[in-house]
mmCIF file of C-alpha atoms in Angstrom:
data_model
loop_
_atom_site.group_PDB
_atom_site.id
_atom_site.type_symbol
_atom_site.label_atom_id
_atom_site.label_comp_id
_atom_site.label_asym_id
_atom_site.label_seq_id
_atom_site.Cartn_x
_atom_site.Cartn_y
_atom_site.Cartn_z
ATOM 1 C CA UNK A 1 -147.234 35.841 -25.074
ATOM 2 C CA UNK A 2 -151.179 36.763 -23.818
ATOM 3 C CA UNK A 3 -152.388 33.870 -21.705
ATOM 4 C CA UNK A 4 -149.025 34.576 -19.839
ATOM 5 C CA UNK A 5 -150.692 37.553 -18.664
ATOM 6 C CA UNK A 6 -153.721 38.083 -16.982
ATOM 7 C CA UNK A 7 -154.592 41.675 -17.607
ATOM 8 C CA UNK A 8 -157.751 41.241 -14.916
ATOM 9 C CA UNK A 9 -155.840 42.266 -12.855
ATOM 10 C CA UNK A 10 -154.315 45.268 -13.202
ATOM 11 C CA UNK A 11 -154.365 47.576 -11.085
ATOM 12 C CA UNK A 12 -152.335 50.911 -10.732
ATOM 13 C CA UNK A 13 -150.760 51.566 -7.777
ATOM 14 C CA UNK A 14 -151.393 54.530 -6.071
ATOM 15 C CA UNK A 15 -147.594 55.771 -5.764
ATOM 16 C CA UNK A 16 -147.474 55.623 -9.236
ATOM 17 C CA UNK A 17 -150.488 57.184 -10.263
ATOM 18 C CA UNK A 18 -148.623 60.482 -11.036
ATOM 19 C CA UNK A 19 -147.272 59.375 -13.321
ATOM 20 C CA UNK A 20 -150.019 57.294 -15.290
ATOM 21 C CA UNK A 21 -151.663 60.491 -14.668
ATOM 22 C CA UNK A 22 -148.747 62.263 -16.550
ATOM 23 C CA UNK A 23 -150.634 64.567 -19.645
ATOM 24 C CA UNK A 24 -148.431 63.923 -23.107
ATOM 25 C CA UNK A 25 -146.119 66.436 -24.460
ATOM 26 C CA UNK A 26 -147.977 67.217 -27.670
ATOM 27 C CA UNK A 27 -150.792 68.355 -28.495
ATOM 28 C CA UNK A 28 -152.422 66.157 -31.327
ATOM 29 C CA UNK A 29 -151.263 62.993 -28.332
ATOM 30 C CA UNK A 30 -152.685 65.429 -25.566
ATOM 31 C CA UNK A 31 -156.285 66.141 -28.826
ATOM 32 C CA UNK A 32 -156.113 62.122 -29.275
ATOM 33 C CA UNK A 33 -156.370 61.039 -25.569
ATOM 34 C CA UNK A 34 -153.072 59.683 -25.494
ATOM 35 C CA UNK A 35 -151.518 57.986 -22.607
ATOM 36 C CA UNK A 36 -147.632 59.914 -21.937
ATOM 37 C CA UNK A 37 -144.885 58.130 -22.288
ATOM 38 C CA UNK A 38 -143.820 58.054 -18.898
ATOM 39 C CA UNK A 39 -147.210 56.468 -17.738
ATOM 40 C CA UNK A 40 -146.651 53.639 -21.131
ATOM 41 C CA UNK A 41 -143.591 53.001 -19.587
ATOM 42 C CA UNK A 42 -145.530 51.757 -15.952
ATOM 43 C CA UNK A 43 -147.279 49.687 -18.484
ATOM 44 C CA UNK A 44 -144.249 48.228 -19.917
ATOM 45 C CA UNK A 45 -142.869 47.606 -16.384
ATOM 46 C CA UNK A 46 -146.123 46.182 -15.337
ATOM 47 C CA UNK A 47 -146.022 43.606 -17.815
ATOM 48 C CA UNK A 48 -142.792 42.347 -17.905
ATOM 49 C CA UNK A 49 -143.450 41.786 -14.017
ATOM 50 C CA UNK A 50 -145.883 39.717 -15.052
ATOM 51 C CA UNK A 51 -144.122 38.547 -18.281
ATOM 52 C CA UNK A 52 -140.099 37.245 -15.410
ATOM 53 C CA UNK A 53 -142.869 37.109 -12.415
ATOM 54 C CA UNK A 54 -140.258 39.690 -10.763
ATOM 55 C CA UNK A 55 -141.272 43.335 -8.911
ATOM 56 C CA UNK A 56 -139.378 45.718 -9.961
ATOM 57 C CA UNK A 57 -138.123 48.281 -7.589
ATOM 58 C CA UNK A 58 -135.955 51.166 -6.489
ATOM 59 C CA UNK A 59 -133.923 52.069 -4.767
ATOM 60 C CA UNK A 60 -131.798 55.054 -3.002
ATOM 61 C CA UNK A 61 -129.876 55.767 -0.155
ATOM 62 C CA UNK A 62 -132.794 59.322 -0.094
ATOM 63 C CA UNK A 63 -136.045 56.438 -0.349
ATOM 64 C CA UNK A 64 -133.397 54.846 2.335
ATOM 65 C CA UNK A 65 -133.485 57.347 5.215
ATOM 66 C CA UNK A 66 -137.113 57.120 4.404
ATOM 67 C CA UNK A 67 -137.969 53.972 5.560
ATOM 68 C CA UNK A 68 -135.720 54.111 7.825
ATOM 69 C CA UNK A 69 -137.230 56.980 10.308
ATOM 70 C CA UNK A 70 -140.817 56.645 8.835
ATOM 71 C CA UNK A 71 -142.165 55.133 12.159
ATOM 72 C CA UNK A 72 -140.302 58.238 13.484
ATOM 73 C CA UNK A 73 -141.525 60.310 11.471
ATOM 74 C CA UNK A 74 -145.477 58.585 11.736
ATOM 75 C CA UNK A 75 -144.737 59.516 15.568
ATOM 76 C CA UNK A 76 -143.776 62.662 15.636
ATOM 77 C CA UNK A 77 -146.191 64.290 13.111
ATOM 78 C CA UNK A 78 -148.624 62.687 15.397
ATOM 79 C CA UNK A 79 -148.199 64.371 18.437
ATOM 80 C CA UNK A 80 -147.454 68.136 16.523
ATOM 81 C CA UNK A 81 -150.818 67.849 14.554
ATOM 82 C CA UNK A 82 -152.979 66.543 17.278
ATOM 83 C CA UNK A 83 -153.454 62.668 15.284
ATOM 84 C CA UNK A 84 -153.187 61.311 18.417
ATOM 85 C CA UNK A 85 -152.292 57.171 19.515
ATOM 86 C CA UNK A 86 -151.340 56.322 15.776
ATOM 87 C CA UNK A 87 -149.204 53.720 13.883
ATOM 88 C CA UNK A 88 -148.075 52.569 10.545
ATOM 89 C CA UNK A 89 -150.566 50.912 9.041
ATOM 90 C CA UNK A 90 -150.426 47.729 7.073
ATOM 91 C CA UNK A 91 -154.206 47.339 5.303
ATOM 92 C CA UNK A 92 -154.126 47.152 1.678
ATOM 93 C CA UNK A 93 -156.882 47.720 -0.441
ATOM 94 C CA UNK A 94 -157.615 47.865 -3.958
ATOM 95 C CA UNK A 95 -161.030 48.368 -5.816
ATOM 96 C CA UNK A 96 -161.044 47.878 -9.753
ATOM 97 C CA UNK A 97 -158.946 50.296 -11.161
ATOM 98 C CA UNK A 98 -156.057 50.394 -7.953
ATOM 99 C CA UNK A 99 -154.608 49.478 -5.004
ATOM 100 C CA UNK A 100 -152.439 51.416 -2.690
ATOM 101 C CA UNK A 101 -151.589 51.099 1.480
ATOM 102 C CA UNK A 102 -151.184 54.564 2.638
ATOM 103 C CA UNK A 103 -149.097 55.816 5.753
ATOM 104 C CA UNK A 104 -151.607 56.237 8.453
ATOM 105 C CA UNK A 105 -155.347 55.874 8.314
ATOM 106 C CA UNK A 106 -157.551 57.962 11.212
ATOM 107 C CA UNK A 107 -161.650 57.872 11.076
ATOM 108 C CA UNK A 108 -161.666 60.890 8.917
ATOM 109 C CA UNK A 109 -158.304 61.600 7.064
ATOM 110 C CA UNK A 110 -156.063 59.570 5.175
ATOM 111 C CA UNK A 111 -151.792 60.686 5.916
ATOM 112 C CA UNK A 112 -148.842 60.364 3.224
ATOM 113 C CA UNK A 113 -145.674 60.641 5.562
ATOM 114 C CA UNK A 114 -142.489 61.945 3.311
ATOM 115 C CA UNK A 115 -138.908 62.135 5.179
ATOM 116 C CA UNK A 116 -136.331 65.024 2.972
ATOM 117 C CA UNK A 117 -133.427 63.842 3.051
ATOM 118 C CA UNK A 118 -132.427 67.216 4.758
ATOM 119 C CA UNK A 119 -133.419 70.915 4.281
ATOM 120 C CA UNK A 120 -132.299 71.339 0.724
ATOM 121 C CA UNK A 121 -135.253 68.918 -0.380
ATOM 122 C CA UNK A 122 -137.782 70.495 2.455
ATOM 123 C CA UNK A 123 -140.179 72.321 1.362
ATOM 124 C CA UNK A 124 -140.393 74.778 3.606
ATOM 125 C CA UNK A 125 -141.718 78.131 1.388
ATOM 126 C CA UNK A 126 -143.893 75.620 -0.925
ATOM 127 C CA UNK A 127 -147.014 77.236 -0.921
ATOM 128 C CA UNK A 128 -147.991 73.978 -3.766
ATOM 129 C CA UNK A 129 -147.070 70.336 -3.339
ATOM 130 C CA UNK A 130 -143.699 70.350 -4.895
ATOM 131 C CA UNK A 131 -143.955 67.132 -6.334
ATOM 132 C CA UNK A 132 -147.759 67.256 -8.486
ATOM 133 C CA UNK A 133 -147.773 62.300 -8.604
ATOM 134 C CA UNK A 134 -148.341 62.917 -4.854
ATOM 135 C CA UNK A 135 -151.734 64.461 -5.122
ATOM 136 C CA UNK A 136 -152.803 62.055 -7.121
ATOM 137 C CA UNK A 137 -151.365 59.029 -4.899
ATOM 138 C CA UNK A 138 -153.178 60.396 -1.526
ATOM 139 C CA UNK A 139 -156.948 61.372 -3.999
ATOM 140 C CA UNK A 140 -156.317 57.238 -4.186
ATOM 141 C CA UNK A 141 -155.411 56.667 -1.149
ATOM 142 C CA UNK A 142 -159.357 59.267 -0.296
ATOM 143 C CA UNK A 143 -161.036 56.279 -3.143
ATOM 144 C CA UNK A 144 -159.291 53.470 -1.060
ATOM 145 C CA UNK A 145 -160.901 53.970 2.038
ATOM 146 C CA UNK A 146 -163.776 55.917 1.824
ATOM 147 C CA UNK A 147 -162.550 59.468 3.066
ATOM 148 C CA UNK A 148 -162.789 62.667 2.597
ATOM 149 C CA UNK A 149 -160.118 64.648 2.965
ATOM 150 C CA UNK A 150 -155.951 63.425 3.192
ATOM 151 C CA UNK A 151 -152.831 65.422 3.874
ATOM 152 C CA UNK A 152 -149.016 64.878 2.488
ATOM 153 C CA UNK A 153 -146.687 65.444 5.569
ATOM 154 C CA UNK A 154 -143.143 66.154 4.858
ATOM 155 C CA UNK A 155 -141.068 65.799 8.199
ATOM 156 C CA UNK A 156 -137.164 66.774 8.413
ATOM 157 C CA UNK A 157 -136.193 63.791 11.192
ATOM 158 C CA UNK A 158 -132.662 63.198 12.063
ATOM 159 C CA UNK A 159 -130.242 60.753 9.493
ATOM 160 C CA UNK A 160 -129.479 57.482 11.078
ATOM 161 C CA UNK A 161 -125.779 57.350 12.171
ATOM 162 C CA UNK A 162 -124.914 54.550 10.083
ATOM 163 C CA UNK A 163 -126.400 56.837 6.577
ATOM 164 C CA UNK A 164 -124.527 59.046 8.298
ATOM 165 C CA UNK A 165 -120.661 56.652 8.177
ATOM 166 C CA UNK A 166 -121.351 55.805 4.435
ATOM 167 C CA UNK A 167 -121.251 60.019 3.953
ATOM 168 C CA UNK A 168 -118.496 60.610 6.161
ATOM 169 C CA UNK A 169 -116.763 57.807 4.444
ATOM 170 C CA UNK A 170 -118.136 58.635 0.988
ATOM 171 C CA UNK A 171 -117.625 62.926 1.082
ATOM 172 C CA UNK A 172 -114.668 62.545 2.747
ATOM 173 C CA UNK A 173 -113.024 59.685 2.793
ATOM 174 C CA UNK A 174 -111.579 56.977 4.718
ATOM 175 C CA UNK A 175 -109.560 59.725 6.927
ATOM 176 C CA UNK A 176 -110.671 62.094 8.542
ATOM 177 C CA UNK A 177 -110.160 64.273 11.810
ATOM 178 C CA UNK A 178 -113.577 63.978 14.798
ATOM 179 C CA UNK A 179 -113.632 67.159 13.905
ATOM 180 C CA UNK A 180 -114.811 66.545 9.932
ATOM 181 C CA UNK A 181 -116.583 63.678 11.523
ATOM 182 C CA UNK A 182 -118.418 65.943 14.263
ATOM 183 C CA UNK A 183 -119.307 68.616 12.146
ATOM 184 C CA UNK A 184 -120.996 66.069 9.653
ATOM 185 C CA UNK A 185 -123.110 64.641 12.297
ATOM 186 C CA UNK A 186 -125.136 68.300 12.807
ATOM 187 C CA UNK A 187 -125.026 68.335 9.567
ATOM 188 C CA UNK A 188 -127.918 66.385 9.398
ATOM 189 C CA UNK A 189 -129.643 66.793 13.010
ATOM 190 C CA UNK A 190 -132.811 68.789 12.648
ATOM 191 C CA UNK A 191 -134.349 67.778 16.820
ATOM 192 C CA UNK A 192 -133.477 70.469 18.209
ATOM 193 C CA UNK A 193 -135.055 72.516 16.138
ATOM 194 C CA UNK A 194 -139.174 73.783 16.167
ATOM 195 C CA UNK A 195 -141.903 71.152 14.947
ATOM 196 C CA UNK A 196 -142.205 74.886 12.121
ATOM 197 C CA UNK A 197 -139.035 74.111 10.641
ATOM 198 C CA UNK A 198 -139.591 70.798 10.579
ATOM 199 C CA UNK A 199 -143.251 69.891 8.964
ATOM 200 C CA UNK A 200 -144.972 70.759 6.560
ATOM 201 C CA UNK A 201 -147.995 70.367 5.488
ATOM 202 C CA UNK A 202 -150.456 69.847 1.911
ATOM 203 C CA UNK A 203 -153.817 69.192 3.485
ATOM 204 C CA UNK A 204 -156.615 67.397 -0.059
ATOM 205 C CA UNK A 205 -159.831 66.850 -0.354
ATOM 206 C CA UNK A 206 -161.828 64.337 -2.368
ATOM 207 C CA UNK A 207 -161.706 64.945 -6.083
ATOM 208 C CA UNK A 208 -164.643 62.832 -7.885
ATOM 209 C CA UNK A 209 -163.426 64.446 -11.325
ATOM 210 C CA UNK A 210 -160.548 63.023 -11.124
ATOM 211 C CA UNK A 211 -161.164 59.239 -9.691
ATOM 212 C CA UNK A 212 -163.240 59.583 -13.138
ATOM 213 C CA UNK A 213 -159.883 60.517 -15.053
ATOM 214 C CA UNK A 214 -157.790 57.341 -13.243
ATOM 215 C CA UNK A 215 -161.059 55.297 -14.144
ATOM 216 C CA UNK A 216 -160.724 56.248 -18.106
ATOM 217 C CA UNK A 217 -156.563 56.162 -17.651
ATOM 218 C CA UNK A 218 -157.111 52.176 -16.014
ATOM 219 C CA UNK A 219 -158.599 51.656 -19.244
ATOM 220 C CA UNK A 220 -156.345 53.188 -21.561
ATOM 221 C CA UNK A 221 -153.084 51.567 -19.848
ATOM 222 C CA UNK A 222 -155.235 48.337 -20.300
ATOM 223 C CA UNK A 223 -155.713 48.934 -24.099
ATOM 224 C CA UNK A 224 -152.312 49.957 -24.360
ATOM 225 C CA UNK A 225 -150.768 46.353 -22.291
ATOM 226 C CA UNK A 226 -153.579 44.726 -24.731
ATOM 227 C CA UNK A 227 -151.637 46.365 -28.111
ATOM 228 C CA UNK A 228 -148.147 45.144 -26.972
ATOM 229 C CA UNK A 229 -149.345 41.646 -26.116
ATOM 230 C CA UNK A 230 -150.846 41.097 -29.592
ATOM 231 C CA UNK A 231 -148.267 43.180 -31.203
ATOM 232 C CA UNK A 232 -145.181 40.829 -29.722
ATOM 233 C CA UNK A 233 -146.875 37.911 -30.637
ATOM 234 C CA UNK A 234 -147.951 38.846 -34.106
ATOM 235 C CA UNK A 235 -144.199 39.722 -34.277
ATOM 236 C CA UNK A 236 -142.639 36.918 -32.796
ATOM 237 C CA UNK A 237 -145.244 34.994 -35.084
ATOM 238 C CA UNK A 238 -144.052 36.389 -37.980
ATOM 239 C CA UNK A 239 -139.859 35.901 -38.274
ATOM 240 C CA UNK A 240 -141.325 32.337 -36.485
ATOM 241 C CA UNK A 241 -142.814 31.958 -40.235
ATOM 242 C CA UNK A 242 -139.837 33.802 -42.188
ATOM 243 C CA UNK A 243 -137.824 31.445 -40.692
ATOM 244 C CA UNK A 244 -139.534 28.282 -41.006
ATOM 245 C CA UNK A 245 -139.598 28.869 -44.613
ATOM 246 C CA UNK A 246 -136.184 29.714 -45.181
ATOM 247 C CA UNK A 247 -135.626 26.442 -43.704
ATOM 248 C CA UNK A 248 -137.427 24.705 -45.648
ATOM 249 C CA UNK A 249 -135.590 27.008 -48.765
ATOM 250 C CA UNK A 250 -132.737 25.186 -48.132
#
């Protein structure tokens, strides 16, 4: 199995840094410098992608909204926050340890856009970023794009009408009144609100210590994946040897 995977190609995706940098749950595992189970799961998924030559993808209605309104969210955030004339970044970079593609790149910043599903998931009153993995993500971006500042910017955008139609059918079934439909549309529209209710920004500075931690985690991931490949190869050979021995004895 080992010759099917080139571990020298392994890079941690910035979007997955939050998983890899999760700390183990037990004190012993922390003291021993082990990877968390979440990090191990990421390593296993990466290996499967290489072995089966298939990229694993995750999709939900929440990620669908984010992708669908991404360009509008970037334009809205740029206008309200003074980013100037920007557009979705398409330059993907990598170094020895990580790879990624930030949403918006300016001379001094990388910006990551998160489009909230509704006001329920919009971090209006949060003083710290609600998802710690997003900080790791932009730390990776700052490293790759060689800038010192970054933001994670949450935007509350109108839901696309085709998604609203699906939500209506899911919640109300096939039969509903015009008023019910109109109320449902209003439920997921936010463009009439001011930016103070639609934009929440969390700012970060590049941290060399966190980069060192990422390098260490990358090394641990390589060691763990090398062990997985060796262990599976050894188990396969042992099983094959046992089978051949049984065949010869019959």
